[in-house]
Amino acid sequence: MMNIMSTGDYQFDVLVIGAGHAGTEAALAAARMGAKTALLTTNLDTVGQMSCNPAIGGIGKGQIVREIDALGGAMGQAIDATGIQFRMLNRRKGPAMHSPRAQADKKRYQEEIKRIVEEQPNLTLRQDAVESLMTEGGDDDRRIVGVQVRGGFVYRSPAVILTTGTFLQALMHTGESKTPGGRAGEGTSTGISRSLEQLGFRLERFKTGTPPRVNGRTIDYDQTEIQPGDDEPEPFSFLSERVTGDQVPCWITYTNPQVHELIQANLHRAPMYSGQIQSSGPRYCPSIEDKVVRFADKDQHQIFLEPEGRHTREVYVNGVSTSLPRDVQEAMFRLIPGLQNAEIMRYGYAVEYDYCPPEQLRPWLETKQVAGLYFAGQINGTTGYEEAGAQGLLAGANAALKLSGQEPLVLDRNQAYIGVLIDDLVTCGVDEPYRMFTSRAEYRLLLRQDNADRRLTPIAKQTGLVEESRWRKLEDKETEIARVMGLLKSHRAEQVTLAKYLRRNEVTWDVLIERLPELAEVSTQVARQVTYDIKYEGYIARQAVEVERQQRLAEKRIPDGFDYESLGQLRTEAREKLMRIRPVSLAQAARISGITPADVALLLAYLEQRIRDHSPAEST
Ligand SMILES: Cc1cc2nc3c(=O)[nH]c(=O)nc-3n(C[C@H](O)[C@H](O)[C@H](O)COP(=O)(O)OP(=O)(O)OC[C@H]3O[C@@H](n4cnc5c(N)ncnc54)[C@H](O)[C@@H]3O)c2cc1C
């Protein structure tokens, strides 16, 4: 129950600021773990809003959504309920690359997330704009005690999670025009940036951009190519049996040399090129003006026309993110097949905003400067709903764990893409908005989208993040996998067990069914796990050896407050980096860019010596 104190202040265990993708997962996770949580956000009508692309998942990102779901998060179930087109990307490549993606009904997705938040016990959703952070203590022991919101009201709490996205001192650009705001039609937050700077946080600027949206009634689809969804759409959530509802097609068209000439001729009016925007944006998700400059030899760029929902004609023009002036955006569409008569409903724009370089965080997303203060999402220099949701979930869980005096939850790089994401952020920092790719994960074959539940639901169960029914569902699946494995080991074909037979390249599950018809009854999910476990056994075993080596380094803990100054032999560059990042283990130290194997060996020798000399009980 929320307590109202005599001063009129509100009191909660955990406060989450901002109900975007990070904030909603953070608040839901903390509340699921029993913390009395408040989720404060500027506008209740934008809970879970997709600022940019009306889609969830994609390469590297789809895996994260499956992991969020395996940890009990909302994103997977929300997109299953509101998706309008589902596709498994990279289906022709190996299973490590399979990445689910779905177009969302943007408005319905947002409503679904809001509904899930509203249904959650222990969670209060409230419209309030936070203006400043309240802390107590000195530089060495500063801790968060609450926040003040517009109107002067105060919320007190020992844990605050900031998930304010693109809204900190945000400035939107379309051509020469500049408007304060983190998203079209919305305002900006200045007080929080001021508070953070006063507390000694370093803030920097990034930018991102979004394309125009057009009225689908004015598109000539005959001049475009159709892109249908999968015939058998697969859901994101391990709890969803199937995806229901008709699949809506997307459409493809292309830019051409005339469009590129027009853009070149107007580059001086693009804020990125006129000097109006100085900050960096996502390199892999460039604006159309960037593409035309950087890939000058290309005659065309692909454009996906993506419906924003079932009950609106608005269409998202994916591939032409731009901050060119309105008249150039109009002129550009006059030259693109299918869009010659398209009416722009919302113009493209770029937004610049403050983020907090994430080396200022511990691996459980609590800030180093202020105890009890956590950051998650775009504020950490990432981009994307999935990356934000994942960080939110972990920050929420960790805030709740700290309140109950438990160890933080840190996922390893070999356990989850979420582990890779957070480790990259806190260990290496960012020099452009960070998004996930499969190539960032060194153990991709272990971190497949299909086995996220087997990897993470047991951890979530131990942490108190998932309900009993989800756990039981996994237990049933594991029992069934073991039963089917048993069958394959006890039946034979061509003088070998079916398990060995399945290792052959040409042998698929359907071939096995011919040999043992009762396998036709096995569910697709179980058949897939058994097939991958058998076919990739060798690779998986090799990755497991490397994981074990890393694990040994990870177990060498570096005590909090370790005095690097006292390590005279350490190179100055290494000392400075280690003092800035303050790694928690030798494995994390080894991943800091510029830290050499020799530095790690020196640290290891010193830590072992220290343990022998002083405290045999200290964990290594
Ligand atoms: C123009 C634009 C283009 C983008 N382009 C891309 C892209 O191409 N690819 C991509 O992957 N991602 C893109 N994104 C980013 C994507 O929207 C974010 O990565 C994602 O939404 C981040 O989630 P979040 O939860 O961190 O923040 P957000 O979704 O931004 O949510 C922040 C929430 O905090 C609330 N809030 C802010 N200040 C306060 C306050 N003081 N008090 C209370 N509540 C507050 C806001 O109202 C909002 O609800 C784009 C975003 C924008 C705005």
XYZ file of C-alpha atoms and ligand atoms in Angstrom:
673
model
C 0.000 0.000 0.000
C 1.163 3.512 -0.760
C 1.725 5.571 2.413
C 0.924 9.258 2.461
C 3.243 10.878 4.962
C 2.186 13.804 7.146
C 4.252 16.166 4.959
C 2.095 15.244 1.992
C 4.979 13.350 0.391
C 4.409 10.019 -1.343
C 6.509 7.053 -0.230
C 7.431 4.024 -2.383
C 10.083 1.294 -2.413
C 10.998 1.966 -6.041
C 10.306 4.955 -8.289
C 10.590 4.595 -12.049
C 10.718 7.815 -14.075
C 9.366 7.605 -17.643
C 6.915 5.009 -18.968
C 8.619 4.205 -22.270
C 10.018 0.770 -23.098
C 12.653 0.784 -20.353
C 10.400 2.308 -17.708
C 7.466 -0.046 -18.143
C 9.671 -3.169 -17.965
C 11.555 -1.713 -14.975
C 8.386 -0.953 -13.033
C 6.785 -4.294 -13.883
C 9.914 -6.213 -12.809
C 10.271 -4.379 -9.488
C 6.563 -4.818 -8.752
C 6.619 -8.517 -9.731
C 9.366 -8.968 -7.162
C 7.167 -7.456 -4.473
C 8.497 -3.878 -4.284
C 5.883 -1.136 -3.884
C 6.585 0.672 -7.099
C 5.460 3.927 -8.698
C 5.847 4.621 -12.412
C 5.796 8.365 -13.033
C 5.503 9.675 -16.558
C 4.767 12.975 -18.238
C 1.742 11.782 -20.172
C -0.348 8.663 -19.575
C -1.413 8.619 -23.220
C 2.145 7.843 -24.354
C 2.873 4.824 -22.114
C 4.887 2.299 -24.181
C 4.796 4.545 -27.230
C 6.910 3.645 -30.232
C 8.700 6.895 -31.085
C 9.906 5.675 -34.421
C 9.383 2.400 -36.280
C 6.088 0.575 -35.538
C 7.903 -2.741 -35.167
C 9.403 -4.992 -32.510
C 12.373 -7.329 -32.964
C 14.714 -7.757 -35.900
C 18.268 -9.026 -36.132
C 19.826 -9.199 -32.658
C 16.790 -7.387 -31.268
C 14.327 -10.257 -31.703
C 16.617 -12.390 -29.513
C 16.436 -9.705 -26.818
C 12.631 -9.704 -26.891
C 12.618 -13.482 -26.399
C 14.980 -12.999 -23.438
C 12.815 -10.250 -21.939
C 9.890 -12.657 -22.222
C 11.837 -15.533 -20.659
C 12.531 -13.232 -17.708
C 8.812 -12.499 -17.338
C 8.757 -9.127 -19.168
C 5.833 -7.669 -21.114
C 7.205 -6.869 -24.574
C 6.751 -10.338 -26.114
C 3.183 -10.804 -24.954
C 2.261 -7.256 -25.975
C 3.534 -7.683 -29.530
C 1.899 -11.126 -29.851
C -1.414 -9.520 -28.942
C -1.055 -6.523 -31.242
C 1.286 -7.498 -34.096
C -0.033 -7.209 -37.633
C 2.767 -8.928 -39.535
C 5.251 -11.512 -38.217
C 8.424 -12.642 -39.977
C 11.383 -14.756 -38.936
C 14.394 -13.001 -40.472
C 17.515 -14.891 -41.614
C 15.550 -18.132 -41.798
C 17.915 -19.484 -44.455
C 20.944 -19.018 -42.205
C 21.886 -21.121 -39.177
C 19.696 -21.056 -36.041
C 22.010 -18.602 -34.251
C 20.961 -15.994 -36.813
C 17.180 -16.580 -36.818
C 15.643 -13.325 -35.619
C 11.919 -12.724 -35.107
C 10.404 -9.388 -36.112
C 6.841 -8.095 -36.127
C 5.065 -5.006 -37.367
C 2.955 -3.606 -34.569
C -0.376 -1.896 -34.521
C 1.296 1.061 -32.852
C -1.696 2.391 -30.947
C -2.861 -1.061 -29.852
C 0.650 -1.991 -28.707
C 0.770 1.078 -26.521
C -2.668 0.328 -25.058
C -1.655 -3.260 -24.378
C 1.495 -2.215 -22.507
C -0.543 0.304 -20.518
C -3.121 -2.382 -19.706
C -0.411 -4.798 -18.508
C 1.036 -2.053 -16.290
C -2.428 -1.190 -14.937
C -3.126 -4.849 -14.115
C 0.127 -5.324 -12.189
C -0.286 -5.559 -8.400
C 2.149 -3.406 -6.345
C 2.405 -0.897 -9.199
C 1.012 2.650 -9.236
C 1.008 4.378 -12.632
C 0.805 8.148 -12.327
C 0.997 11.163 -14.636
C 3.685 13.423 -13.151
C 6.734 15.120 -14.641
C 9.900 14.829 -12.581
C 11.877 18.040 -12.252
C 14.727 17.147 -9.908
C 16.411 14.348 -8.008
C 16.827 14.401 -4.235
C 19.900 12.898 -2.593
C 21.528 12.769 0.822
C 25.117 12.253 1.985
C 28.490 13.565 0.830
C 30.612 12.782 -2.222
C 31.700 9.421 -0.797
C 28.349 8.122 0.354
C 25.736 9.911 -1.703
C 22.409 8.129 -2.029
C 19.081 8.843 -3.671
C 16.120 9.641 -1.429
C 13.457 10.689 -3.926
C 12.347 13.059 -6.658
C 10.425 16.293 -6.927
C 7.756 16.648 -9.598
C 6.169 19.606 -11.352
C 3.932 21.421 -8.858
C 6.423 20.832 -6.027
C 5.162 17.407 -4.880
C 7.725 14.998 -3.522
C 8.043 11.223 -3.946
C 10.387 9.560 -1.452
C 12.151 6.300 -2.160
C 15.530 4.610 -1.606
C 15.589 3.476 -5.260
C 14.990 5.586 -8.366
C 15.276 4.310 -11.943
C 15.654 6.992 -14.611
C 14.348 5.987 -18.037
C 13.690 9.325 -19.693
C 14.685 8.265 -23.226
C 15.286 11.008 -25.773
C 13.748 13.700 -23.584
C 16.699 15.223 -21.681
C 17.294 18.759 -23.048
C 15.906 17.503 -26.328
C 15.889 19.584 -29.486
C 14.114 18.539 -32.706
C 15.350 19.625 -36.129
C 13.602 19.745 -39.507
C 15.702 21.779 -41.913
C 16.445 25.160 -40.400
C 13.584 24.864 -37.891
C 14.380 23.860 -34.306
C 11.814 22.982 -31.628
C 12.473 21.880 -28.047
C 11.044 18.367 -27.497
C 11.994 14.687 -27.273
C 9.353 13.466 -29.749
C 7.080 15.282 -32.213
C 4.280 17.031 -30.326
C 5.932 16.571 -26.905
C 8.108 18.630 -24.587
C 11.586 18.339 -23.149
C 13.003 17.708 -19.645
C 15.588 20.180 -18.449
C 15.506 19.795 -14.662
C 16.784 16.219 -14.617
C 19.879 17.083 -16.685
C 20.600 19.945 -14.295
C 20.247 17.636 -11.274
C 22.539 15.056 -12.843
C 25.219 17.619 -13.625
C 25.056 18.992 -10.095
C 25.599 15.456 -8.822
C 28.782 15.192 -10.891
C 27.489 13.062 -13.784
C 29.028 13.570 -17.207
C 26.369 14.201 -19.869
C 26.916 14.075 -23.618
C 24.733 14.527 -26.723
C 23.528 12.041 -29.308
C 21.071 12.442 -32.142
C 18.623 10.140 -33.862
C 16.115 10.640 -36.631
C 12.819 9.424 -37.990
C 11.216 9.347 -41.464
C 7.978 10.953 -42.662
C 4.644 9.137 -42.293
C 2.190 9.322 -45.202
C -1.500 8.689 -45.802
C -1.807 5.171 -47.303
C -4.850 6.283 -49.319
C -2.497 8.416 -51.401
C 0.086 5.674 -52.123
C -0.007 3.967 -55.538
C 0.687 0.396 -54.389
C 0.704 -0.842 -58.017
C 4.147 0.707 -58.384
C 5.521 -1.153 -55.357
C 6.365 -4.772 -54.469
C 4.365 -6.623 -51.866
C 6.097 -8.103 -48.820
C 3.824 -10.555 -47.031
C 4.283 -11.939 -43.524
C 5.239 -15.562 -42.784
C 2.679 -18.246 -43.672
C 3.075 -19.694 -40.209
C 3.773 -16.738 -37.962
C 5.669 -17.580 -34.783
C 4.858 -15.751 -31.564
C 7.483 -13.934 -29.487
C 6.304 -15.034 -26.072
C 7.011 -18.530 -24.766
C 3.527 -18.301 -23.224
C 1.712 -17.656 -26.516
C 0.517 -20.773 -28.320
C 0.028 -19.050 -31.647
C -0.441 -15.705 -33.344
C -4.032 -14.972 -34.275
C -5.384 -12.300 -36.593
C -4.814 -11.632 -40.277
C -1.335 -10.718 -41.442
C -1.118 -7.314 -43.099
C 1.382 -6.913 -45.964
C 4.148 -4.304 -46.178
C 5.313 -2.857 -49.496
C 8.698 -2.115 -51.018
C 9.834 0.726 -53.264
C 13.199 2.367 -54.008
C 14.937 5.698 -54.264
C 16.653 6.515 -57.576
C 19.398 8.812 -58.994
C 16.999 11.786 -59.303
C 16.157 11.530 -55.602
C 19.863 11.378 -54.757
C 20.576 14.452 -56.914
C 17.819 16.377 -55.178
C 19.257 15.486 -51.759
C 22.811 16.378 -52.818
C 21.578 19.748 -54.076
C 19.943 20.460 -50.702
C 22.571 19.069 -48.336
C 23.455 22.565 -47.141
C 19.921 22.733 -45.688
C 20.275 19.447 -43.743
C 21.088 20.119 -40.053
C 23.688 17.308 -40.037
C 25.578 18.972 -42.861
C 24.936 22.658 -42.176
C 26.613 22.334 -38.759
C 23.303 22.846 -36.910
C 23.672 19.316 -35.405
C 27.115 18.409 -34.034
C 26.328 15.179 -32.137
C 26.688 11.657 -33.572
C 23.801 9.479 -34.629
C 23.427 5.741 -35.249
C 25.853 4.783 -38.053
C 23.986 1.595 -38.986
C 20.636 3.408 -39.172
C 21.633 6.439 -41.243
C 19.389 9.182 -42.540
C 18.718 9.212 -46.283
C 21.018 12.227 -46.629
C 23.800 10.210 -44.915
C 23.193 7.231 -47.198
C 23.390 9.381 -50.309
C 26.710 10.864 -49.162
C 28.321 7.732 -47.704
C 27.216 5.315 -50.406
C 27.515 7.712 -53.338
C 28.045 4.844 -55.801
C 24.626 3.289 -55.065
C 21.831 4.047 -57.521
C 19.009 3.129 -55.205
C 18.086 2.488 -51.591
C 15.270 0.233 -50.470
C 12.193 1.729 -48.797
C 9.678 -0.333 -46.810
C 6.150 1.023 -46.553
C 4.910 -0.195 -43.178
C 1.317 0.263 -41.985
C 1.092 1.842 -38.523
C -1.986 -0.175 -37.575
C -5.158 -1.957 -38.619
C -7.430 1.025 -38.018
C -5.413 3.838 -39.515
C -4.224 4.607 -43.046
C -0.983 6.100 -41.736
C 2.112 4.453 -43.237
C 5.670 4.615 -41.907
C 8.181 5.165 -44.720
C 11.076 3.040 -43.446
C 14.445 3.865 -45.009
C 14.179 7.615 -45.474
C 14.833 8.941 -41.999
C 15.544 12.617 -42.599
C 15.831 16.072 -41.114
C 15.807 17.831 -44.480
C 13.393 20.788 -44.704
C 9.717 20.072 -45.367
C 9.803 21.254 -48.989
C 12.694 18.869 -49.778
C 10.858 15.958 -48.118
C 7.825 16.734 -50.329
C 9.952 17.060 -53.472
C 11.757 13.792 -52.701
C 8.499 11.825 -52.553
C 7.357 13.276 -55.904
C 10.279 11.301 -57.407
C 9.759 7.934 -55.678
C 7.616 5.231 -57.409
C 4.333 4.813 -55.559
C 4.844 7.949 -53.452
C 4.487 10.584 -56.228
C 1.127 11.705 -54.826
C 1.655 10.656 -51.237
C 0.431 13.101 -48.634
C 2.836 13.525 -45.753
C 0.983 13.353 -42.426
C 4.066 13.794 -40.203
C 7.367 15.147 -41.462
C 10.672 13.467 -40.679
C 12.918 15.088 -38.081
C 16.071 14.529 -36.060
C 16.290 14.876 -32.311
C 19.344 15.718 -30.207
C 19.310 14.795 -26.539
C 21.523 14.297 -23.473
C 22.659 10.838 -22.475
C 24.845 9.695 -19.611
C 27.939 7.803 -20.811
C 27.306 4.357 -19.343
C 30.781 3.763 -17.883
C 29.250 5.696 -14.982
C 27.221 2.589 -14.138
C 27.934 -0.607 -12.282
C 27.148 -3.885 -14.105
C 23.743 -3.983 -12.393
C 22.874 -0.499 -13.780
C 23.163 1.368 -10.489
C 25.204 4.558 -10.833
C 28.646 4.700 -9.277
C 28.106 8.240 -7.967
C 24.730 7.858 -6.255
C 23.668 4.689 -4.450
C 20.135 3.581 -5.268
C 19.996 5.572 -8.529
C 19.704 3.421 -11.663
C 19.651 4.341 -15.363
C 18.066 2.285 -18.151
C 17.300 2.764 -21.840
C 18.205 5.567 -24.215
C 19.638 7.620 -21.320
C 22.535 5.110 -21.364
C 23.389 5.877 -24.990
C 21.471 2.978 -26.539
C 18.846 3.088 -29.246
C 15.882 0.789 -29.764
C 12.844 -0.364 -27.838
C 14.267 -3.838 -27.207
C 17.603 -2.616 -25.836
C 15.674 -0.204 -23.605
C 13.203 -2.822 -22.356
C 16.008 -5.236 -21.494
C 17.909 -2.691 -19.437
C 14.700 -1.608 -17.735
C 13.894 -5.143 -16.666
C 17.361 -5.662 -15.171
C 17.367 -2.264 -13.441
C 13.930 -2.955 -11.936
C 14.974 -6.385 -10.718
C 18.192 -5.020 -9.247
C 16.471 -2.181 -7.426
C 14.136 -4.734 -5.822
C 17.004 -7.129 -5.009
C 18.971 -4.376 -3.294
C 15.987 -3.433 -1.125
C 15.764 -6.977 0.142
C 19.524 -7.100 0.759
C 20.253 -9.602 -2.009
C 23.095 -9.840 -4.514
C 22.469 -8.042 -7.829
C 21.409 -9.920 -10.946
C 24.117 -9.632 -13.623
C 23.698 -11.814 -16.696
C 26.921 -13.084 -18.226
C 27.852 -12.666 -21.869
C 27.413 -16.405 -22.297
C 23.939 -16.395 -20.765
C 22.135 -13.693 -22.709
C 22.267 -10.963 -25.312
C 21.122 -8.784 -22.425
C 24.391 -9.714 -20.676
C 26.361 -8.719 -23.786
C 24.441 -5.442 -24.061
C 24.972 -4.316 -20.475
C 28.566 -5.508 -20.321
C 29.410 -3.640 -23.541
C 27.824 -0.484 -22.144
C 29.423 -0.413 -18.717
C 32.800 -1.781 -19.805
C 33.401 -0.078 -23.152
C 31.075 2.930 -23.123
C 29.593 4.189 -26.398
C 30.699 6.585 -29.098
C 27.488 6.350 -31.128
C 23.965 5.198 -30.204
C 24.362 1.501 -29.356
C 22.112 -1.122 -30.915
C 22.370 -4.885 -30.709
C 23.677 -7.066 -33.549
C 24.234 -10.826 -33.483
C 27.910 -10.092 -34.242
C 28.338 -8.459 -30.831
C 27.775 -11.812 -29.095
C 30.758 -14.166 -29.085
C 28.571 -17.119 -28.001
C 25.797 -16.692 -30.570
C 25.163 -20.387 -30.912
C 24.389 -20.593 -27.221
C 22.254 -17.439 -27.247
C 19.620 -18.459 -29.781
C 16.151 -16.941 -29.868
C 14.597 -20.402 -29.620
C 16.249 -21.350 -26.308
C 15.907 -18.085 -24.356
C 13.441 -19.737 -21.956
C 15.804 -22.635 -21.237
C 18.654 -20.191 -20.605
C 16.878 -17.584 -18.549
C 13.599 -18.707 -17.010
C 15.430 -20.771 -14.336
C 17.401 -17.636 -13.368
C 14.211 -15.590 -13.365
C 12.511 -18.175 -11.175
C 15.339 -18.007 -8.643
C 15.197 -14.203 -8.661
C 11.433 -14.068 -8.176
C 10.769 -12.507 -11.584
C 8.413 -15.096 -13.029
C 5.148 -16.615 -11.983
C 4.755 -20.301 -11.189
C 2.815 -21.085 -14.386
C 5.666 -19.930 -16.635
C 8.103 -22.033 -14.646
C 5.886 -25.113 -14.867
C 5.564 -24.659 -18.610
C 9.347 -24.752 -18.929
C 9.614 -27.792 -16.671
C 7.092 -29.648 -18.861
C 9.058 -28.696 -21.950
C 12.348 -29.927 -20.450
C 10.698 -33.217 -19.473
C 9.399 -33.659 -22.996
C 12.821 -32.817 -24.511
C 14.429 -35.472 -22.284
C 11.760 -38.021 -23.267
C 12.259 -37.400 -26.990
C 16.068 -37.509 -26.606
C 15.578 -40.889 -24.916
C 13.509 -42.103 -27.868
C 16.175 -41.037 -30.364
C 18.878 -42.788 -28.378
C 16.925 -46.019 -28.078
C 15.754 -46.391 -31.710
C 17.990 -47.100 -34.659
C 18.235 -46.409 -38.395
C 20.953 -47.635 -40.753
C 22.805 -49.262 -37.847
C 23.100 -46.103 -35.768
C 20.827 -44.567 -33.152
C 18.366 -41.983 -34.458
C 20.292 -39.418 -32.408
C 23.458 -40.127 -34.407
C 21.482 -40.418 -37.632
C 20.067 -36.903 -37.093
C 23.617 -35.505 -37.045
C 23.887 -36.100 -40.782
C 23.366 -32.951 -42.823
C 20.650 -34.386 -45.030
C 18.608 -35.833 -42.159
C 15.807 -33.545 -41.005
C 13.062 -34.052 -38.438
C 10.683 -35.103 -41.218
C 13.111 -37.878 -42.220
C 13.149 -39.052 -38.597
C 9.346 -39.179 -38.564
C 9.487 -41.626 -41.478
C 11.722 -43.854 -39.336
C 9.733 -43.445 -36.126
C 6.154 -42.257 -36.798
C 5.403 -41.450 -33.145
C 7.760 -38.450 -33.518
C 5.020 -36.778 -35.569
C 3.271 -36.056 -32.254
C 6.217 -34.013 -30.920
C 5.630 -30.241 -30.839
C 7.655 -28.006 -33.204
C 9.304 -26.269 -30.252
C 10.539 -29.526 -28.717
C 11.575 -31.007 -32.081
C 13.613 -27.871 -32.742
C 15.429 -28.005 -29.394
C 16.263 -31.677 -29.821
C 17.451 -31.113 -33.408
C 19.726 -28.174 -32.512
C 21.073 -29.871 -29.381
C 22.098 -32.844 -31.509
C 23.192 -31.199 -34.749
C 25.291 -28.491 -33.075
C 26.563 -30.564 -30.165
C 30.212 -30.236 -31.263
C 30.123 -26.436 -31.704
C 28.187 -25.987 -28.495
C 30.742 -28.081 -26.575
C 33.610 -25.990 -27.991
C 31.884 -22.749 -26.989
C 31.279 -24.225 -23.546
C 35.047 -24.733 -23.063
C 35.701 -21.063 -23.851
C 32.826 -20.062 -21.543
C 34.463 -22.008 -18.734
C 37.783 -20.231 -19.284
C 36.020 -16.864 -19.111
C 34.125 -18.010 -16.050
C 37.371 -18.627 -14.193
C 38.456 -15.034 -14.907
C 35.010 -13.760 -13.929
C 35.348 -15.467 -10.587
C 38.458 -13.398 -9.837
C 36.633 -10.510 -8.185
C 38.255 -7.098 -7.832
C 37.216 -5.594 -4.486
C 35.094 -2.426 -4.590
C 37.340 0.606 -4.047
C 40.485 -1.308 -5.119
C 43.488 1.045 -4.973
C 44.986 1.027 -8.472
C 47.389 3.818 -7.472
C 49.192 1.327 -5.267
C 49.967 -0.898 -8.261
C 53.140 0.883 -9.322
C 53.962 -1.411 -12.258
C 50.640 -0.773 -13.993
C 50.899 1.380 -17.129
C 49.443 4.865 -16.677
C 46.869 4.347 -19.470
C 45.748 1.060 -17.925
C 45.534 2.586 -14.459
C 43.428 5.494 -15.709
C 41.036 3.208 -17.556
C 40.677 0.806 -14.659
C 40.037 3.684 -12.259
C 37.374 5.087 -14.567
C 35.518 1.834 -15.291
C 36.206 0.140 -11.910
C 35.619 -3.416 -13.228
C 34.127 -5.896 -10.779
C 36.138 -8.878 -12.043
C 39.274 -9.723 -13.994
C 37.099 -10.855 -16.892
C 35.499 -7.408 -17.095
C 38.916 -5.741 -16.786
C 40.185 -7.830 -19.700
C 37.347 -6.584 -21.911
C 38.123 -2.879 -21.441
C 39.563 -1.588 -24.693
C 43.259 -0.778 -24.271
C 43.756 -3.198 -21.349
C 46.368 -5.731 -22.473
C 46.836 -9.369 -21.416
C 49.980 -8.182 -19.594
C 47.915 -5.716 -17.527
C 45.491 -8.512 -16.666
C 48.325 -10.848 -15.676
C 49.753 -8.156 -13.400
C 46.373 -7.577 -11.771
C 45.854 -11.299 -11.325
C 49.259 -11.761 -9.692
C 48.596 -8.833 -7.385
C 45.118 -10.026 -6.380
C 46.383 -13.528 -5.665
C 49.299 -12.200 -3.637
C 46.960 -9.931 -1.696
C 44.672 -12.814 -0.889
C 47.574 -14.999 0.261
C 48.982 -12.187 2.434
C 45.872 -10.680 3.959
C 42.504 -12.283 3.782
C 42.248 -15.931 2.874
C 38.481 -15.730 3.228
C 38.041 -13.021 0.595
C 36.363 -14.286 -2.529
C 38.541 -14.592 -5.612
C 12.878 10.811 -33.503
C 13.287 9.478 -32.987
C 13.857 8.588 -33.849
C 14.255 7.332 -33.409
N 14.793 6.474 -34.285
C 15.107 5.213 -33.899
C 15.595 4.268 -34.818
O 15.782 4.549 -35.990
N 15.905 3.034 -34.393
C 15.747 2.685 -33.102
O 16.027 1.549 -32.748
N 15.289 3.566 -32.215
C 14.964 4.815 -32.589
N 14.497 5.719 -31.688
C 14.694 5.400 -30.343
C 13.629 4.664 -29.611
O 12.461 5.395 -29.647
C 14.189 4.588 -28.235
O 15.383 3.847 -28.269
C 13.314 3.944 -27.219
O 12.049 4.494 -27.242
C 13.988 4.177 -25.888
O 13.181 3.755 -24.861
P 13.247 4.467 -23.475
O 12.309 3.738 -22.616
O 14.653 4.605 -23.050
O 12.732 5.945 -23.747
P 11.386 6.509 -24.390
O 10.660 5.493 -25.146
O 11.792 7.760 -25.064
O 10.522 6.843 -23.105
C 10.860 7.859 -22.216
C 9.666 8.177 -21.360
O 10.062 9.054 -20.320
C 9.060 10.042 -20.150
N 9.703 11.203 -19.526
C 10.663 11.982 -20.054
N 11.010 12.934 -19.169
C 10.269 12.730 -18.064
C 10.164 13.386 -16.813
N 10.919 14.434 -16.529
N 9.276 12.935 -15.923
C 8.494 11.861 -16.182
N 8.554 11.192 -17.355
C 9.429 11.627 -18.279
C 8.561 10.282 -21.556
O 7.298 10.876 -21.546
C 8.535 8.862 -22.099
O 7.346 8.221 -21.774
C 14.085 6.992 -32.082
C 13.515 7.897 -31.212
C 13.113 9.128 -31.653
C 12.482 10.102 -30.697
